[in-house]
Coordinates of C-alpha atoms in Angstrom, one line a residue:
X1 CA -0.4 -0.4 -0.1
X2 CA 2.6 2.4 1.0
X3 CA 4.6 1.3 -2.0
X4 CA 1.3 2.3 -4.0
X5 CA 0.4 5.2 -2.5
X6 CA 4.8 6.8 -3.2
X7 CA 4.2 6.0 -7.3
X8 CA 1.0 7.8 -7.2
X9 CA 2.8 10.5 -5.5
X10 CA 5.8 10.3 -7.8
X11 CA 3.1 10.6 -10.7
X12 CA 1.4 13.2 -9.4
X13 CA 5.2 15.2 -8.9
X14 CA 5.9 14.0 -12.9
X15 CA 2.1 15.4 -14.3
X16 CA 2.9 18.7 -11.9
X17 CA 6.6 18.9 -13.4
X18 CA 5.2 18.9 -16.8
X19 CA 2.1 21.0 -16.6
X20 CA 3.4 23.7 -14.0
X21 CA 5.7 25.5 -16.6
X22 CA 3.1 26.1 -19.3
X23 CA 1.2 28.3 -16.3
X24 CA 3.9 29.5 -14.6
X25 CA 4.0 33.0 -13.8
X26 CA 7.0 35.1 -14.6
X27 CA 7.1 34.4 -18.6
X28 CA 4.9 37.3 -20.4
X29 CA 4.0 36.5 -24.1
X30 CA 6.6 38.6 -26.4
X31 CA 5.1 41.2 -28.4
X32 CA 6.5 40.6 -32.1
X33 CA 5.8 44.4 -32.7
X34 CA 7.9 44.9 -29.5
X35 CA 10.6 42.3 -31.1
X36 CA 10.5 43.5 -34.7
X37 CA 11.3 47.7 -32.9
X38 CA 14.1 46.0 -30.7
X39 CA 15.5 44.3 -33.8
X40 CA 15.7 47.7 -35.9
X41 CA 17.1 49.2 -32.9
X42 CA 20.1 47.2 -31.9
X43 CA 20.9 46.9 -36.4
X44 CA 20.7 50.7 -36.1
X45 CA 23.2 50.6 -33.0
X46 CA 25.6 49.0 -34.8
X47 CA 26.4 51.4 -37.6
X48 CA 29.0 53.4 -37.2
X49 CA 27.8 56.5 -38.7
X50 CA 25.9 56.7 -35.0
X51 CA 29.1 57.3 -32.8
X52 CA 28.3 60.4 -30.9
X53 CA 25.8 61.2 -32.7
X54 CA 22.0 62.5 -31.7
X55 CA 19.0 60.6 -33.3
X56 CA 14.6 60.9 -33.3
X57 CA 12.0 59.0 -34.4
X58 CA 10.6 61.3 -37.2
X59 CA 7.0 60.5 -38.2
X60 CA 5.1 56.9 -39.2
X61 CA 2.5 57.7 -41.6
X62 CA 0.6 54.5 -43.7
X63 CA 0.8 53.8 -47.6
X64 CA -1.5 56.9 -48.4
X65 CA 0.4 59.0 -46.4
X66 CA -1.8 59.8 -43.3
X67 CA -0.9 58.5 -39.7
X68 CA -3.4 56.4 -38.1
X69 CA -3.0 55.2 -34.0
X70 CA -0.8 52.2 -35.5
X71 CA 1.8 54.5 -36.9
X72 CA 2.1 56.3 -33.8
X73 CA 2.6 53.1 -31.5
X74 CA 5.1 51.8 -34.1
X75 CA 6.8 54.7 -33.9
X76 CA 6.4 55.1 -29.5
X77 CA 7.7 51.5 -30.5
X78 CA 10.8 52.5 -32.5
X79 CA 11.7 55.7 -30.0
X80 CA 11.3 53.1 -27.2
X81 CA 14.0 51.0 -28.2
X82 CA 16.2 53.0 -29.5
X83 CA 15.9 55.1 -26.1
X84 CA 16.7 51.4 -24.4
X85 CA 20.2 51.1 -27.1
X86 CA 21.3 54.4 -26.5
X87 CA 21.6 53.9 -22.8
X88 CA 23.6 50.5 -22.9
X89 CA 27.4 49.9 -22.0
X90 CA 29.4 51.9 -25.3
X91 CA 26.1 52.6 -27.4
X92 CA 28.0 55.7 -28.0
X93 CA 24.3 57.7 -29.2
X94 CA 21.6 59.9 -27.8
X95 CA 17.7 59.6 -28.7
X96 CA 16.1 63.0 -29.6
X97 CA 12.5 62.8 -27.9
X98 CA 9.6 62.9 -30.7
X99 CA 8.0 65.2 -28.3
X100 CA 10.7 68.0 -29.1
X101 CA 11.3 67.3 -32.4
X102 CA 7.3 68.0 -32.7
X103 CA 7.4 71.3 -30.8
X104 CA 10.2 71.8 -33.5
X105 CA 8.0 71.3 -36.4
X106 CA 5.3 73.1 -35.3
X107 CA 7.3 76.7 -33.8
X108 CA 8.9 76.9 -37.6
X109 CA 5.9 75.0 -39.5
X110 CA 8.2 72.5 -40.8
X111 CA 6.6 68.6 -41.3
X112 CA 7.9 66.1 -43.7
X113 CA 4.9 65.5 -45.4
X114 CA 3.8 61.8 -46.0
X115 CA 7.4 62.0 -48.6
X116 CA 10.7 62.2 -47.1
X117 CA 11.9 65.7 -48.3
X118 CA 15.3 65.8 -48.1
X119 CA 14.9 69.6 -47.5
X120 CA 12.3 70.0 -44.9
X121 CA 14.6 66.8 -43.2
X122 CA 17.8 69.1 -43.2
X123 CA 16.0 72.0 -41.9
X124 CA 14.5 69.8 -39.5
X125 CA 18.1 69.0 -38.7
X126 CA 18.9 72.6 -38.1
X127 CA 17.0 73.3 -35.7
X128 CA 16.8 70.4 -33.8
X129 CA 19.5 68.2 -32.3
X130 CA 19.1 65.5 -34.5
X131 CA 21.8 64.6 -36.6
X132 CA 20.1 61.7 -37.6
X133 CA 16.0 61.1 -38.3
X134 CA 14.0 57.5 -38.4
X135 CA 10.8 57.9 -40.5
X136 CA 8.8 54.5 -41.3
X137 CA 5.8 53.5 -43.4
X138 CA 3.8 50.8 -42.7
X139 CA 1.1 48.9 -45.7
X140 CA -0.9 46.5 -44.4
X141 CA -1.7 43.3 -46.5
X142 CA -4.3 41.4 -45.4
X143 CA -3.4 39.3 -42.2
X144 CA 0.0 41.0 -41.8
X145 CA 1.6 44.9 -41.8
X146 CA 5.1 45.7 -43.4
X147 CA 6.8 48.4 -41.6
X148 CA 9.6 49.9 -43.7
X149 CA 12.0 52.1 -41.4
X150 CA 15.3 54.4 -42.6
X151 CA 17.8 56.1 -41.0
X152 CA 18.2 59.8 -42.6
X153 CA 21.7 62.4 -42.2
X154 CA 20.0 65.8 -41.7
X155 CA 22.7 67.7 -42.6
X156 CA 22.6 65.8 -46.4
X157 CA 19.4 64.4 -46.6
X158 CA 20.6 61.2 -47.4
X159 CA 19.7 57.9 -46.7
X160 CA 22.4 56.0 -44.4
X161 CA 20.4 53.0 -43.8
X162 CA 17.2 50.7 -44.8
X163 CA 15.3 47.8 -43.1
X164 CA 11.7 46.3 -43.2
X165 CA 10.2 43.6 -40.8
X166 CA 5.8 42.4 -41.7
X167 CA 4.1 41.9 -38.2
X168 CA 0.8 39.7 -37.4
X169 CA -1.9 41.6 -37.5
X170 CA -4.0 40.6 -34.2
X171 CA -7.3 42.0 -33.1
X172 CA -5.6 45.0 -31.9
X173 CA -3.3 45.7 -33.9
X174 CA -6.2 45.8 -37.0
X175 CA -8.0 48.0 -34.9
X176 CA -5.1 50.8 -34.7
X177 CA -4.5 50.0 -38.5
X178 CA -7.5 51.8 -38.9
X179 CA -8.1 54.6 -36.3
X180 CA -7.4 57.7 -37.1
X181 CA -5.9 60.0 -34.8
X182 CA -7.1 62.8 -33.4
X183 CA -4.1 65.7 -35.7
X184 CA -1.4 65.6 -37.2
X185 CA 0.8 64.2 -35.0
X186 CA 3.6 66.6 -35.9
X187 CA 2.5 68.7 -38.0
X188 CA -0.4 70.6 -36.7
X189 CA -1.2 72.3 -33.3
X190 CA -4.6 70.9 -31.8
X191 CA -7.5 73.0 -32.2
X192 CA -7.1 75.9 -30.0
X193 CA -10.0 76.4 -27.6
X194 CA -12.6 79.5 -27.9
X195 CA -11.3 82.7 -26.4
X196 CA -13.0 84.3 -23.6
X197 CA -12.7 88.1 -22.8
X198 CA -9.7 88.8 -20.1
X199 CA -9.3 91.7 -17.5
X200 CA -5.6 90.5 -17.4
X201 CA -3.7 93.4 -19.6
X202 CA -3.0 92.2 -23.2
X203 CA 0.4 89.8 -23.5
X204 CA 2.5 90.3 -25.6
X205 CA 2.2 89.3 -29.6
X206 CA 4.3 89.5 -32.2
X207 CA 2.9 89.7 -36.2
X208 CA 5.2 89.1 -39.2
X209 CA 4.4 89.4 -42.5
X210 CA 5.3 90.1 -46.6
X211 CA 3.4 91.6 -49.3
X212 CA 3.1 88.2 -51.2
X213 CA 3.2 84.6 -50.3
X214 CA 5.0 83.8 -53.3
X215 CA 8.3 85.3 -54.4
X216 CA 10.9 84.6 -57.8
X217 CA 14.6 84.3 -57.2
X218 CA 16.3 87.3 -57.0
X219 CA 12.9 89.7 -56.4
X220 CA 13.4 92.4 -53.7
X221 CA 11.1 91.4 -50.7
X222 CA 10.4 93.6 -47.5
X223 CA 9.3 91.7 -43.8
X224 CA 7.3 93.8 -41.8
X225 CA 6.7 93.2 -38.1
X226 CA 4.6 94.7 -35.5
X227 CA 3.9 94.4 -31.4
X228 CA 1.0 94.4 -29.4
X229 CA 4.1 95.5 -26.6
X230 CA 7.1 97.5 -26.3
X231 CA 9.6 94.8 -27.3
X232 CA 12.9 93.9 -28.7
X233 CA 12.0 91.7 -32.1
X234 CA 14.8 89.4 -34.0
X235 CA 13.9 88.0 -37.2
X236 CA 15.6 85.0 -38.1
X237 CA 15.0 83.5 -42.3
X238 CA 15.5 80.1 -43.0
X239 CA 16.4 79.7 -46.5
X240 CA 15.7 77.3 -49.4
X241 CA 19.3 76.7 -49.0
X242 CA 19.2 75.8 -45.2
X243 CA 21.2 79.0 -44.1
X244 CA 19.8 80.6 -40.9
X245 CA 20.4 84.4 -41.1
X246 CA 19.2 87.2 -38.9
X247 CA 17.5 89.6 -41.1
X248 CA 17.0 91.6 -38.1
X249 CA 19.0 93.6 -36.0
X250 CA 21.3 94.3 -38.9
X251 CA 24.3 96.4 -39.5
X252 CA 21.4 99.1 -41.2
X253 CA 19.2 98.8 -38.3
X254 CA 21.0 97.6 -35.0
X255 CA 19.1 99.0 -32.3
X256 CA 16.0 96.5 -32.2
X257 CA 13.9 98.0 -29.6
X258 CA 10.1 98.3 -31.3
X259 CA 7.1 100.0 -30.0
X260 CA 3.8 98.6 -29.8
X261 CA 1.8 99.5 -32.4
X262 CA 4.1 100.7 -34.9
X263 CA 4.7 99.2 -37.8
X264 CA 8.2 98.2 -38.8
X265 CA 9.3 97.7 -42.6
X266 CA 12.7 95.6 -43.3
X267 CA 14.0 97.5 -44.8
X268 CA 12.4 100.9 -44.8
X269 CA 11.2 102.3 -48.4
X270 CA 14.7 104.9 -47.4
X271 CA 17.2 102.3 -46.4
X272 CA 19.6 102.8 -48.7
X273 CA 19.7 98.9 -49.6
X274 CA 17.2 95.8 -50.8
X275 CA 17.0 92.5 -49.4
X276 CA 16.5 89.9 -52.5
X277 CA 15.4 86.5 -52.3
X278 CA 18.4 84.1 -53.0
X279 CA 17.2 80.7 -54.4
X280 CA 16.8 77.1 -54.4
X281 CA 13.4 77.0 -55.2
X282 CA 11.4 75.5 -52.1
X283 CA 9.9 77.4 -49.7
X284 CA 11.5 79.4 -46.9
X285 CA 10.4 80.2 -43.0
X286 CA 11.3 83.9 -41.2
X287 CA 11.0 83.5 -38.1
X288 CA 9.6 86.6 -35.4
X289 CA 10.9 86.5 -32.0
X290 CA 9.8 88.9 -29.5
X291 CA 11.0 89.7 -25.7
X292 CA 10.5 92.4 -23.3
X293 CA 14.0 92.0 -22.6
X294 CA 16.8 92.1 -24.9
X295 CA 17.8 88.9 -25.4
X296 CA 21.0 88.1 -28.2
X297 CA 21.0 85.3 -30.1
X298 CA 24.3 85.9 -32.3
X299 CA 26.6 88.5 -31.9
X300 CA 25.9 91.7 -32.3
X301 CA 29.2 93.7 -33.7
X302 CA 29.0 95.2 -37.0
X303 CA 32.1 97.2 -37.1
X304 CA 33.2 95.3 -40.2
X305 CA 31.4 97.3 -42.9
X306 CA 31.4 94.0 -45.3
X307 CA 29.1 92.3 -43.0
X308 CA 25.4 93.4 -43.1
X309 CA 23.7 90.3 -41.4
X310 CA 24.5 87.5 -39.1
X311 CA 24.6 83.9 -39.9
X312 CA 23.9 81.3 -37.5
X313 CA 25.2 78.1 -37.0
X314 CA 23.7 75.3 -35.9
X315 CA 24.1 76.0 -32.0
X316 CA 23.3 78.9 -32.2
X317 CA 20.0 77.8 -33.7
X318 CA 19.7 75.7 -31.2
X319 CA 20.3 78.3 -28.7
X320 CA 17.1 79.8 -29.6
X321 CA 15.3 77.3 -27.8
X322 CA 17.4 77.2 -25.3
X323 CA 16.6 80.5 -24.4
X324 CA 12.9 80.5 -24.9
X325 CA 12.9 78.4 -21.8
X326 CA 14.9 81.2 -19.8
X327 CA 12.6 83.5 -19.6
X328 CA 8.9 83.7 -18.0
X329 CA 5.8 83.4 -19.7
X330 CA 4.0 85.7 -21.2
X331 CA 6.8 87.6 -22.4
X332 CA 8.5 85.4 -24.9
X333 CA 6.1 86.1 -28.7
X334 CA 6.7 84.4 -31.8
X335 CA 5.1 84.1 -35.5
X336 CA 6.1 82.3 -38.0
X337 CA 5.6 82.6 -42.1
X338 CA 6.3 80.8 -44.8
X339 CA 7.0 81.9 -48.8
X340 CA 7.5 80.1 -51.3
X341 CA 10.6 81.1 -53.4
X342 CA 9.9 80.1 -57.6
X343 CA 12.4 79.8 -60.2

């Protein structure tokens, strides 16, 4: 009897030893999307070109160019995987957050659209900390989706690496593929709430404009600016060539203090100089920055008669965002316009 009981116990233990691992805790089910994102990040991390560089995950879109919740989900997985990869020993690269990239794109009315535009990539690289961008595209094929990923060098706009992976579509991912996002993921602001009457003094605001929406190369241009409160105004031009130039102040107008409600034209009619539109063709951004206290983004010494305008390098351009964070809320205002440059 004892022998039979011992055999029965041994049999039960054997049965338990066989079936328990299938239900044992601590063995989470792997997500194919996470695994694929981790593999893509690992492949990028092995590239010698990214050593000492900064990478930002750009927009992911569906094959028709539209963002969905699936494109946002996959982009976030890729960013998370790259962030983990960057924290590994001897990784040699850093990650610029998508939220910061989106902020830069919105502030400067930049977006790569549904196609990877090399000129837009260069401008985004100039204005942000990213040396490389990682955009992606998702194509649905019945029960699977195909995700293509690229690595774009912002300085040249050239593709340095590309890969693709396929994922099975479960019910959750299927819903994400067809679910629209509330607004464009990086190129547009969320709708502003309705304005309400306020008893507070008017906050600092700035408005910048030109007489036309499009100019031909070589055509003269005049930029207007107005503020609601006395302020110091800086006009920054992001040319189609990628060059960043401070239009105001300049050697002819070294004092950039502007009175409230006064229209200032750069150049004035009697200025003695003309601003001519430069090429190549494309869209150019002019950004007006107003501060209640003077802020310098570039050297202001115009003693050299051959230097009329200051150009900003990459670090000086990024310094604009740094200075913005130092200015108290309400004492900084911006406005951006885009003009088309035609041949």
